[in-house]
Amino acid sequence: KAGVTQTPRYLIKTRGQQVTLSCSPISGHRSVSWYQQTPGQGLQFLFEYFSETQRNKGNFPGRFSGRQFSNSRSEMNVSTLELGDSALYLCASSLLGTSNEQFFGPGTRLTVL
Amino acid sequence: KQEVTQIPAALSVPEGENLVLNCSFTDSAIYNLQWFRQDPGKGLTSLLLIQSSQREQTSGRLNASLDKSSGRSTLYIAASQPGDSATYLCAVRKTDKLIFGTGTRLQVFP
């Protein structure tokens, strides 16, 4: 069974640009969550999607958005990039969400110059 | 507000030692607790998941316990190996999201 995949693995952008990251969950998993990892703040929850609906959202500005498609694949978009958005972005999938084991992808390393 | 603390922040041990990593959380109303390992620059690998109704879980050389009433979990690693070197993270699930601890960086030297 294939694991969680994320594309691209690495991205370099400049301030003000926008970026879209993609996540394909494990086959059969309907919940996809996104997390931001930085050395200073650690791992922080961005949002969770379940059956194409955003179910929960963390404490991030509106520049961070996402969506989920009917095949459970999810995308995350960051507009008007800032230097502080440089981070490892991780997505996790689970069967139903709340009480299920979370499986993480390898992450997308975003560098904003 | 749920806070998750991991002690120690870093640990260096010789190969073969048994060791214990600690995780403390402030709010005992959790759905479950999950332990992960993270290798440098990589994603998270799930090690063990303990539901709130369970007391422990075992997988190979790993054993995790959960004491909700005291807000503590421990990860026991038996007969440590250099390949165990990584950062270990615990995360509690409360309602909608995982809340992560800051991690314990483990180095096992030959």
JSON list of C-alpha atoms in Angstrom, two decimals:
[
{"chain": "A", "resi": 1, "resn": "LYS", "atom": "CA", "xyz": [0.00, 0.00, 0.00]},
{"chain": "A", "resi": 2, "resn": "ALA", "atom": "CA", "xyz": [1.52, 3.30, -1.05]},
{"chain": "A", "resi": 3, "resn": "GLY", "atom": "CA", "xyz": [2.12, 5.89, 1.65]},
{"chain": "A", "resi": 4, "resn": "VAL", "atom": "CA", "xyz": [1.26, 9.56, 1.72]},
{"chain": "A", "resi": 5, "resn": "THR", "atom": "CA", "xyz": [2.93, 11.44, -1.12]},
{"chain": "A", "resi": 6, "resn": "GLN", "atom": "CA", "xyz": [3.65, 15.14, -1.33]},
{"chain": "A", "resi": 7, "resn": "THR", "atom": "CA", "xyz": [4.76, 17.21, -4.29]},
{"chain": "A", "resi": 8, "resn": "PRO", "atom": "CA", "xyz": [6.96, 19.00, -4.86]},
{"chain": "A", "resi": 9, "resn": "ARG", "atom": "CA", "xyz": [9.54, 17.99, -2.29]},
{"chain": "A", "resi": 10, "resn": "TYR", "atom": "CA", "xyz": [11.42, 21.28, -2.48]},
{"chain": "A", "resi": 11, "resn": "LEU", "atom": "CA", "xyz": [10.39, 24.79, -3.50]},
{"chain": "A", "resi": 12, "resn": "ILE", "atom": "CA", "xyz": [12.17, 28.12, -3.61]},
{"chain": "A", "resi": 13, "resn": "LYS", "atom": "CA", "xyz": [10.03, 31.22, -3.97]},
{"chain": "A", "resi": 14, "resn": "THR", "atom": "CA", "xyz": [10.45, 34.95, -3.44]},
{"chain": "A", "resi": 15, "resn": "ARG", "atom": "CA", "xyz": [8.45, 37.22, -1.18]},
{"chain": "A", "resi": 16, "resn": "GLY", "atom": "CA", "xyz": [5.08, 38.18, -2.56]},
{"chain": "A", "resi": 17, "resn": "GLN", "atom": "CA", "xyz": [4.68, 35.12, -4.73]},
{"chain": "A", "resi": 18, "resn": "GLN", "atom": "CA", "xyz": [2.13, 32.40, -4.15]},
{"chain": "A", "resi": 19, "resn": "VAL", "atom": "CA", "xyz": [2.64, 28.66, -3.95]},
{"chain": "A", "resi": 20, "resn": "THR", "atom": "CA", "xyz": [0.53, 25.49, -4.18]},
{"chain": "A", "resi": 21, "resn": "LEU", "atom": "CA", "xyz": [1.50, 22.26, -2.47]},
{"chain": "A", "resi": 22, "resn": "SER", "atom": "CA", "xyz": [-0.09, 18.91, -3.17]},
{"chain": "A", "resi": 23, "resn": "CYS", "atom": "CA", "xyz": [-0.80, 15.89, -1.00]},
{"chain": "A", "resi": 24, "resn": "SER", "atom": "CA", "xyz": [-2.09, 12.46, -2.00]},
{"chain": "A", "resi": 25, "resn": "PRO", "atom": "CA", "xyz": [-3.33, 10.44, 0.98]},
{"chain": "A", "resi": 26, "resn": "ILE", "atom": "CA", "xyz": [-3.17, 6.70, 1.48]},
{"chain": "A", "resi": 27, "resn": "SER", "atom": "CA", "xyz": [-5.76, 4.95, -0.64]},
{"chain": "A", "resi": 28, "resn": "GLY", "atom": "CA", "xyz": [-9.07, 4.79, 1.22]},
{"chain": "A", "resi": 29, "resn": "HIS", "atom": "CA", "xyz": [-8.20, 7.58, 3.65]},
{"chain": "A", "resi": 30, "resn": "ARG", "atom": "CA", "xyz": [-10.68, 10.42, 3.66]},
{"chain": "A", "resi": 31, "resn": "SER", "atom": "CA", "xyz": [-9.11, 12.84, 6.11]},
{"chain": "A", "resi": 32, "resn": "VAL", "atom": "CA", "xyz": [-6.15, 15.03, 5.21]},
{"chain": "A", "resi": 33, "resn": "SER", "atom": "CA", "xyz": [-4.50, 17.42, 7.64]},
{"chain": "A", "resi": 34, "resn": "TRP", "atom": "CA", "xyz": [-1.76, 19.95, 7.02]},
{"chain": "A", "resi": 35, "resn": "TYR", "atom": "CA", "xyz": [0.96, 21.03, 9.45]},
{"chain": "A", "resi": 36, "resn": "GLN", "atom": "CA", "xyz": [3.75, 23.59, 9.35]},
{"chain": "A", "resi": 37, "resn": "GLN", "atom": "CA", "xyz": [7.06, 22.76, 10.99]},
{"chain": "A", "resi": 38, "resn": "THR", "atom": "CA", "xyz": [9.64, 25.43, 11.84]},
{"chain": "A", "resi": 39, "resn": "PRO", "atom": "CA", "xyz": [12.61, 25.34, 14.22]},
{"chain": "A", "resi": 40, "resn": "GLY", "atom": "CA", "xyz": [11.11, 28.08, 16.36]},
{"chain": "A", "resi": 41, "resn": "GLN", "atom": "CA", "xyz": [7.45, 27.03, 16.57]},
{"chain": "A", "resi": 42, "resn": "GLY", "atom": "CA", "xyz": [7.69, 23.29, 16.07]},
{"chain": "A", "resi": 43, "resn": "LEU", "atom": "CA", "xyz": [4.76, 21.52, 14.45]},
{"chain": "A", "resi": 44, "resn": "GLN", "atom": "CA", "xyz": [1.58, 23.56, 14.15]},
{"chain": "A", "resi": 45, "resn": "PHE", "atom": "CA", "xyz": [-1.80, 22.53, 12.78]},
{"chain": "A", "resi": 46, "resn": "LEU", "atom": "CA", "xyz": [-2.99, 24.39, 9.68]},
{"chain": "A", "resi": 47, "resn": "PHE", "atom": "CA", "xyz": [-6.26, 22.71, 8.70]},
{"chain": "A", "resi": 48, "resn": "GLU", "atom": "CA", "xyz": [-8.05, 19.43, 8.17]},
{"chain": "A", "resi": 49, "resn": "TYR", "atom": "CA", "xyz": [-10.22, 18.33, 5.27]},
{"chain": "A", "resi": 50, "resn": "PHE", "atom": "CA", "xyz": [-12.69, 15.50, 5.27]},
{"chain": "A", "resi": 51, "resn": "SER", "atom": "CA", "xyz": [-14.84, 14.53, 2.30]},
{"chain": "A", "resi": 52, "resn": "GLU", "atom": "CA", "xyz": [-13.98, 17.76, 0.48]},
{"chain": "A", "resi": 53, "resn": "THR", "atom": "CA", "xyz": [-14.98, 19.96, 3.43]},
{"chain": "A", "resi": 54, "resn": "GLN", "atom": "CA", "xyz": [-12.69, 21.91, 5.70]},
{"chain": "A", "resi": 55, "resn": "ARG", "atom": "CA", "xyz": [-13.52, 20.50, 9.08]},
{"chain": "A", "resi": 56, "resn": "ASN", "atom": "CA", "xyz": [-11.06, 22.37, 11.25]},
{"chain": "A", "resi": 57, "resn": "LYS", "atom": "CA", "xyz": [-8.66, 25.27, 10.96]},
{"chain": "A", "resi": 58, "resn": "GLY", "atom": "CA", "xyz": [-5.65, 26.32, 13.00]},
{"chain": "A", "resi": 59, "resn": "ASN", "atom": "CA", "xyz": [-4.53, 29.78, 13.94]},
{"chain": "A", "resi": 60, "resn": "PHE", "atom": "CA", "xyz": [-3.00, 30.93, 10.66]},
{"chain": "A", "resi": 61, "resn": "PRO", "atom": "CA", "xyz": [-3.76, 34.01, 8.55]},
{"chain": "A", "resi": 62, "resn": "GLY", "atom": "CA", "xyz": [-6.13, 33.85, 5.61]},
{"chain": "A", "resi": 63, "resn": "ARG", "atom": "CA", "xyz": [-3.17, 33.72, 3.22]},
{"chain": "A", "resi": 64, "resn": "PHE", "atom": "CA", "xyz": [-3.11, 30.01, 3.98]},
{"chain": "A", "resi": 65, "resn": "SER", "atom": "CA", "xyz": [-5.90, 28.09, 2.31]},
{"chain": "A", "resi": 66, "resn": "GLY", "atom": "CA", "xyz": [-6.59, 24.61, 1.10]},
{"chain": "A", "resi": 67, "resn": "ARG", "atom": "CA", "xyz": [-9.01, 22.33, -0.59]},
{"chain": "A", "resi": 68, "resn": "GLN", "atom": "CA", "xyz": [-9.74, 18.67, -1.04]},
{"chain": "A", "resi": 69, "resn": "PHE", "atom": "CA", "xyz": [-10.90, 16.91, -4.16]},
{"chain": "A", "resi": 70, "resn": "SER", "atom": "CA", "xyz": [-13.36, 14.06, -4.58]},
{"chain": "A", "resi": 71, "resn": "ASN", "atom": "CA", "xyz": [-10.49, 11.54, -4.73]},
{"chain": "A", "resi": 72, "resn": "SER", "atom": "CA", "xyz": [-9.30, 12.86, -1.31]},
{"chain": "A", "resi": 73, "resn": "ARG", "atom": "CA", "xyz": [-6.20, 14.49, -2.75]},
{"chain": "A", "resi": 74, "resn": "SER", "atom": "CA", "xyz": [-5.59, 17.86, -1.14]},
{"chain": "A", "resi": 75, "resn": "GLU", "atom": "CA", "xyz": [-3.85, 21.07, -2.08]},
{"chain": "A", "resi": 76, "resn": "MET", "atom": "CA", "xyz": [-2.60, 23.84, 0.12]},
{"chain": "A", "resi": 77, "resn": "ASN", "atom": "CA", "xyz": [-2.08, 27.38, -1.15]},
{"chain": "A", "resi": 78, "resn": "VAL", "atom": "CA", "xyz": [-0.10, 30.20, 0.39]},
{"chain": "A", "resi": 79, "resn": "SER", "atom": "CA", "xyz": [-0.49, 33.63, -1.15]},
{"chain": "A", "resi": 80, "resn": "THR", "atom": "CA", "xyz": [1.70, 36.71, -0.77]},
{"chain": "A", "resi": 81, "resn": "LEU", "atom": "CA", "xyz": [4.59, 34.73, 0.66]},
{"chain": "A", "resi": 82, "resn": "GLU", "atom": "CA", "xyz": [6.59, 36.11, 3.56]},
{"chain": "A", "resi": 83, "resn": "LEU", "atom": "CA", "xyz": [10.08, 35.16, 4.74]},
{"chain": "A", "resi": 84, "resn": "GLY", "atom": "CA", "xyz": [8.50, 33.59, 7.84]},
{"chain": "A", "resi": 85, "resn": "ASP", "atom": "CA", "xyz": [6.59, 31.11, 5.70]},
{"chain": "A", "resi": 86, "resn": "SER", "atom": "CA", "xyz": [9.81, 29.20, 5.10]},
{"chain": "A", "resi": 87, "resn": "ALA", "atom": "CA", "xyz": [9.14, 25.82, 6.68]},
{"chain": "A", "resi": 88, "resn": "LEU", "atom": "CA", "xyz": [8.59, 22.13, 6.16]},
{"chain": "A", "resi": 89, "resn": "TYR", "atom": "CA", "xyz": [4.94, 21.58, 5.27]},
{"chain": "A", "resi": 90, "resn": "LEU", "atom": "CA", "xyz": [3.65, 18.15, 6.20]},
{"chain": "A", "resi": 91, "resn": "CYS", "atom": "CA", "xyz": [0.40, 16.51, 5.35]},
{"chain": "A", "resi": 92, "resn": "ALA", "atom": "CA", "xyz": [-1.12, 13.61, 7.19]},
{"chain": "A", "resi": 93, "resn": "SER", "atom": "CA", "xyz": [-3.89, 11.25, 6.22]},
{"chain": "A", "resi": 94, "resn": "SER", "atom": "CA", "xyz": [-6.14, 9.05, 8.27]},
{"chain": "A", "resi": 95, "resn": "LEU", "atom": "CA", "xyz": [-9.13, 6.87, 7.66]},
{"chain": "A", "resi": 96, "resn": "LEU", "atom": "CA", "xyz": [-11.76, 9.00, 9.31]},
{"chain": "A", "resi": 97, "resn": "GLY", "atom": "CA", "xyz": [-9.88, 11.66, 11.27]},
{"chain": "A", "resi": 98, "resn": "THR", "atom": "CA", "xyz": [-10.23, 12.20, 14.96]},
{"chain": "A", "resi": 99, "resn": "SER", "atom": "CA", "xyz": [-9.54, 8.87, 16.59]},
{"chain": "A", "resi": 100, "resn": "ASN", "atom": "CA", "xyz": [-7.51, 7.27, 13.86]},
{"chain": "A", "resi": 101, "resn": "GLU", "atom": "CA", "xyz": [-3.80, 6.92, 13.43]},
{"chain": "A", "resi": 102, "resn": "GLN", "atom": "CA", "xyz": [-2.23, 9.72, 11.43]},
{"chain": "A", "resi": 103, "resn": "PHE", "atom": "CA", "xyz": [0.22, 8.87, 8.66]},
{"chain": "A", "resi": 104, "resn": "PHE", "atom": "CA", "xyz": [2.53, 11.60, 7.45]},
{"chain": "A", "resi": 105, "resn": "GLY", "atom": "CA", "xyz": [4.08, 12.30, 4.09]},
{"chain": "A", "resi": 106, "resn": "PRO", "atom": "CA", "xyz": [7.75, 13.26, 3.55]},
{"chain": "A", "resi": 107, "resn": "GLY", "atom": "CA", "xyz": [6.90, 16.97, 3.47]},
{"chain": "A", "resi": 108, "resn": "THR", "atom": "CA", "xyz": [7.54, 19.88, 1.14]},
{"chain": "A", "resi": 109, "resn": "ARG", "atom": "CA", "xyz": [10.46, 22.12, 2.09]},
{"chain": "A", "resi": 110, "resn": "LEU", "atom": "CA", "xyz": [9.52, 25.70, 1.18]},
{"chain": "A", "resi": 111, "resn": "THR", "atom": "CA", "xyz": [12.17, 28.39, 1.17]},
{"chain": "A", "resi": 112, "resn": "VAL", "atom": "CA", "xyz": [11.10, 32.01, 0.73]},
{"chain": "A", "resi": 113, "resn": "LEU", "atom": "CA", "xyz": [13.84, 34.44, -0.31]},
{"chain": "B", "resi": 1, "resn": "LYS", "atom": "CA", "xyz": [-5.01, 25.40, 26.29]},
{"chain": "B", "resi": 2, "resn": "GLN", "atom": "CA", "xyz": [-3.31, 22.05, 25.79]},
{"chain": "B", "resi": 3, "resn": "GLU", "atom": "CA", "xyz": [0.45, 22.10, 26.24]},
{"chain": "B", "resi": 4, "resn": "VAL", "atom": "CA", "xyz": [2.71, 19.14, 25.54]},
{"chain": "B", "resi": 5, "resn": "THR", "atom": "CA", "xyz": [6.19, 18.89, 27.02]},
{"chain": "B", "resi": 6, "resn": "GLN", "atom": "CA", "xyz": [8.90, 16.36, 26.32]},
{"chain": "B", "resi": 7, "resn": "ILE", "atom": "CA", "xyz": [11.81, 15.63, 28.58]},
{"chain": "B", "resi": 8, "resn": "PRO", "atom": "CA", "xyz": [14.69, 15.35, 28.03]},
{"chain": "B", "resi": 9, "resn": "ALA", "atom": "CA", "xyz": [15.18, 17.60, 25.00]},
{"chain": "B", "resi": 10, "resn": "ALA", "atom": "CA", "xyz": [18.23, 15.61, 23.98]},
{"chain": "B", "resi": 11, "resn": "LEU", "atom": "CA", "xyz": [19.70, 12.28, 24.95]},
{"chain": "B", "resi": 12, "resn": "SER", "atom": "CA", "xyz": [22.92, 10.53, 23.99]},
{"chain": "B", "resi": 13, "resn": "VAL", "atom": "CA", "xyz": [23.39, 6.88, 24.98]},
{"chain": "B", "resi": 14, "resn": "PRO", "atom": "CA", "xyz": [25.65, 3.95, 24.06]},
{"chain": "B", "resi": 15, "resn": "GLU", "atom": "CA", "xyz": [24.24, 1.15, 21.97]},
{"chain": "B", "resi": 16, "resn": "GLY", "atom": "CA", "xyz": [22.39, -1.53, 23.92]},
{"chain": "B", "resi": 17, "resn": "GLU", "atom": "CA", "xyz": [20.95, 0.68, 26.62]},
{"chain": "B", "resi": 18, "resn": "ASN", "atom": "CA", "xyz": [17.28, 0.63, 27.54]},
{"chain": "B", "resi": 19, "resn": "LEU", "atom": "CA", "xyz": [15.84, 4.12, 27.65]},
{"chain": "B", "resi": 20, "resn": "VAL", "atom": "CA", "xyz": [12.72, 6.04, 28.50]},
{"chain": "B", "resi": 21, "resn": "LEU", "atom": "CA", "xyz": [11.39, 9.16, 26.83]},
{"chain": "B", "resi": 22, "resn": "ASN", "atom": "CA", "xyz": [8.80, 11.25, 28.63]},
{"chain": "B", "resi": 23, "resn": "CYS", "atom": "CA", "xyz": [5.79, 13.21, 27.41]},
{"chain": "B", "resi": 24, "resn": "SER", "atom": "CA", "xyz": [3.56, 15.36, 29.62]},
{"chain": "B", "resi": 25, "resn": "PHE", "atom": "CA", "xyz": [0.31, 17.10, 28.70]},
{"chain": "B", "resi": 26, "resn": "THR", "atom": "CA", "xyz": [-1.79, 19.56, 30.65]},
{"chain": "B", "resi": 27, "resn": "ASP", "atom": "CA", "xyz": [-5.33, 18.60, 29.62]},
{"chain": "B", "resi": 28, "resn": "SER", "atom": "CA", "xyz": [-6.31, 14.99, 30.23]},
{"chain": "B", "resi": 29, "resn": "ALA", "atom": "CA", "xyz": [-9.38, 15.16, 27.95]},
{"chain": "B", "resi": 30, "resn": "ILE", "atom": "CA", "xyz": [-7.70, 13.62, 24.93]},
{"chain": "B", "resi": 31, "resn": "TYR", "atom": "CA", "xyz": [-8.86, 11.19, 22.27]},
{"chain": "B", "resi": 32, "resn": "ASN", "atom": "CA", "xyz": [-5.50, 9.50, 21.87]},
{"chain": "B", "resi": 33, "resn": "LEU", "atom": "CA", "xyz": [-1.76, 9.95, 21.98]},
{"chain": "B", "resi": 34, "resn": "GLN", "atom": "CA", "xyz": [0.63, 9.08, 19.18]},
{"chain": "B", "resi": 35, "resn": "TRP", "atom": "CA", "xyz": [4.41, 8.69, 19.15]},
{"chain": "B", "resi": 36, "resn": "PHE", "atom": "CA", "xyz": [6.42, 9.53, 16.04]},
{"chain": "B", "resi": 37, "resn": "ARG", "atom": "CA", "xyz": [10.03, 9.54, 14.98]},
{"chain": "B", "resi": 38, "resn": "GLN", "atom": "CA", "xyz": [11.49, 12.06, 12.60]},
{"chain": "B", "resi": 39, "resn": "ASP", "atom": "CA", "xyz": [14.80, 11.71, 10.83]},
{"chain": "B", "resi": 40, "resn": "PRO", "atom": "CA", "xyz": [16.59, 14.96, 9.88]},
{"chain": "B", "resi": 41, "resn": "GLY", "atom": "CA", "xyz": [14.78, 16.78, 7.08]},
{"chain": "B", "resi": 42, "resn": "LYS", "atom": "CA", "xyz": [12.22, 14.02, 6.71]},
{"chain": "B", "resi": 43, "resn": "GLY", "atom": "CA", "xyz": [8.57, 13.46, 7.48]},
{"chain": "B", "resi": 44, "resn": "LEU", "atom": "CA", "xyz": [7.14, 11.76, 10.55]},
{"chain": "B", "resi": 45, "resn": "THR", "atom": "CA", "xyz": [6.97, 8.00, 10.97]},
{"chain": "B", "resi": 46, "resn": "SER", "atom": "CA", "xyz": [4.19, 6.75, 13.21]},
{"chain": "B", "resi": 47, "resn": "LEU", "atom": "CA", "xyz": [5.46, 4.44, 15.94]},
{"chain": "B", "resi": 48, "resn": "LEU", "atom": "CA", "xyz": [2.57, 3.80, 18.29]},
{"chain": "B", "resi": 49, "resn": "LEU", "atom": "CA", "xyz": [-0.98, 5.03, 18.83]},
{"chain": "B", "resi": 50, "resn": "ILE", "atom": "CA", "xyz": [-2.64, 4.75, 22.22]},
{"chain": "B", "resi": 51, "resn": "GLN", "atom": "CA", "xyz": [-6.36, 5.40, 22.46]},
{"chain": "B", "resi": 52, "resn": "SER", "atom": "CA", "xyz": [-7.59, 7.25, 25.56]},
{"chain": "B", "resi": 53, "resn": "SER", "atom": "CA", "xyz": [-9.14, 4.03, 26.91]},
{"chain": "B", "resi": 54, "resn": "GLN", "atom": "CA", "xyz": [-5.87, 2.10, 26.64]},
{"chain": "B", "resi": 55, "resn": "ARG", "atom": "CA", "xyz": [-2.94, 1.98, 29.05]},
{"chain": "B", "resi": 56, "resn": "GLU", "atom": "CA", "xyz": [-0.15, 0.81, 26.75]},
{"chain": "B", "resi": 57, "resn": "GLN", "atom": "CA", "xyz": [0.85, -0.35, 23.30]},
{"chain": "B", "resi": 58, "resn": "THR", "atom": "CA", "xyz": [3.81, -2.42, 22.16]},
{"chain": "B", "resi": 59, "resn": "SER", "atom": "CA", "xyz": [5.57, -2.80, 18.84]},
{"chain": "B", "resi": 60, "resn": "GLY", "atom": "CA", "xyz": [8.81, -4.74, 18.70]},
{"chain": "B", "resi": 61, "resn": "ARG", "atom": "CA", "xyz": [11.36, -3.06, 20.97]},
{"chain": "B", "resi": 62, "resn": "LEU", "atom": "CA", "xyz": [9.03, -0.16, 21.65]},
{"chain": "B", "resi": 63, "resn": "ASN", "atom": "CA", "xyz": [6.50, 0.13, 24.44]},
{"chain": "B", "resi": 64, "resn": "ALA", "atom": "CA", "xyz": [4.38, 3.20, 25.11]},
{"chain": "B", "resi": 65, "resn": "SER", "atom": "CA", "xyz": [2.27, 3.78, 28.19]},
{"chain": "B", "resi": 66, "resn": "LEU", "atom": "CA", "xyz": [-0.45, 6.31, 28.87]},
{"chain": "B", "resi": 67, "resn": "ASP", "atom": "CA", "xyz": [-1.64, 7.66, 32.21]},
{"chain": "B", "resi": 68, "resn": "LYS", "atom": "CA", "xyz": [-4.38, 10.16, 31.42]},
{"chain": "B", "resi": 69, "resn": "SER", "atom": "CA", "xyz": [-5.09, 11.10, 35.01]},
{"chain": "B", "resi": 70, "resn": "SER", "atom": "CA", "xyz": [-1.54, 12.30, 35.55]},
{"chain": "B", "resi": 71, "resn": "GLY", "atom": "CA", "xyz": [-1.14, 13.64, 32.01]},
{"chain": "B", "resi": 72, "resn": "ARG", "atom": "CA", "xyz": [1.86, 11.49, 31.17]},
{"chain": "B", "resi": 73, "resn": "SER", "atom": "CA", "xyz": [3.08, 9.07, 28.56]},
{"chain": "B", "resi": 74, "resn": "THR", "atom": "CA", "xyz": [6.38, 7.26, 28.31]},
{"chain": "B", "resi": 75, "resn": "LEU", "atom": "CA", "xyz": [8.08, 5.63, 25.36]},
{"chain": "B", "resi": 76, "resn": "TYR", "atom": "CA", "xyz": [10.36, 2.79, 26.34]},
{"chain": "B", "resi": 77, "resn": "ILE", "atom": "CA", "xyz": [13.01, 1.66, 23.85]},
{"chain": "B", "resi": 78, "resn": "ALA", "atom": "CA", "xyz": [14.69, -1.62, 24.63]},
{"chain": "B", "resi": 79, "resn": "ALA", "atom": "CA", "xyz": [18.22, -2.50, 23.55]},
{"chain": "B", "resi": 80, "resn": "SER", "atom": "CA", "xyz": [18.80, 0.74, 21.66]},
{"chain": "B", "resi": 81, "resn": "GLN", "atom": "CA", "xyz": [20.63, 0.68, 18.31]},
{"chain": "B", "resi": 82, "resn": "PRO", "atom": "CA", "xyz": [22.38, 3.39, 16.26]},
{"chain": "B", "resi": 83, "resn": "GLY", "atom": "CA", "xyz": [19.47, 3.19, 13.80]},
{"chain": "B", "resi": 84, "resn": "ASP", "atom": "CA", "xyz": [17.20, 4.48, 16.56]},
{"chain": "B", "resi": 85, "resn": "SER", "atom": "CA", "xyz": [18.93, 7.86, 16.37]},
{"chain": "B", "resi": 86, "resn": "ALA", "atom": "CA", "xyz": [16.24, 10.41, 15.47]},
{"chain": "B", "resi": 87, "resn": "THR", "atom": "CA", "xyz": [13.93, 12.98, 17.03]},
{"chain": "B", "resi": 88, "resn": "TYR", "atom": "CA", "xyz": [11.00, 11.44, 18.86]},
{"chain": "B", "resi": 89, "resn": "LEU", "atom": "CA", "xyz": [7.76, 13.39, 19.04]},
{"chain": "B", "resi": 90, "resn": "CYS", "atom": "CA", "xyz": [4.63, 12.75, 21.01]},
{"chain": "B", "resi": 91, "resn": "ALA", "atom": "CA", "xyz": [1.31, 14.26, 19.97]},
{"chain": "B", "resi": 92, "resn": "VAL", "atom": "CA", "xyz": [-2.04, 14.32, 21.73]},
{"chain": "B", "resi": 93, "resn": "ARG", "atom": "CA", "xyz": [-5.28, 14.38, 19.85]},
{"chain": "B", "resi": 94, "resn": "LYS", "atom": "CA", "xyz": [-7.92, 16.66, 21.34]},
{"chain": "B", "resi": 95, "resn": "THR", "atom": "CA", "xyz": [-11.02, 17.23, 19.22]},
{"chain": "B", "resi": 96, "resn": "ASP", "atom": "CA", "xyz": [-9.81, 18.47, 15.88]},
{"chain": "B", "resi": 97, "resn": "LYS", "atom": "CA", "xyz": [-6.05, 18.31, 15.71]},
{"chain": "B", "resi": 98, "resn": "LEU", "atom": "CA", "xyz": [-2.78, 16.83, 16.90]},
{"chain": "B", "resi": 99, "resn": "ILE", "atom": "CA", "xyz": [-0.85, 18.96, 19.39]},
{"chain": "B", "resi": 100, "resn": "PHE", "atom": "CA", "xyz": [2.82, 18.13, 19.30]},
{"chain": "B", "resi": 101, "resn": "GLY", "atom": "CA", "xyz": [5.51, 18.23, 21.90]},
{"chain": "B", "resi": 102, "resn": "THR", "atom": "CA", "xyz": [8.88, 19.79, 21.13]},
{"chain": "B", "resi": 103, "resn": "GLY", "atom": "CA", "xyz": [10.57, 16.43, 20.78]},
{"chain": "B", "resi": 104, "resn": "THR", "atom": "CA", "xyz": [13.49, 14.50, 22.22]},
{"chain": "B", "resi": 105, "resn": "ARG", "atom": "CA", "xyz": [16.58, 14.27, 20.04]},
{"chain": "B", "resi": 106, "resn": "LEU", "atom": "CA", "xyz": [18.11, 10.84, 20.56]},
{"chain": "B", "resi": 107, "resn": "GLN", "atom": "CA", "xyz": [21.59, 9.80, 19.57]},
{"chain": "B", "resi": 108, "resn": "VAL", "atom": "CA", "xyz": [22.69, 6.20, 20.02]},
{"chain": "B", "resi": 109, "resn": "PHE", "atom": "CA", "xyz": [26.41, 5.72, 19.49]},
{"chain": "B", "resi": 110, "resn": "PRO", "atom": "CA", "xyz": [28.17, 2.39, 18.77]}
]
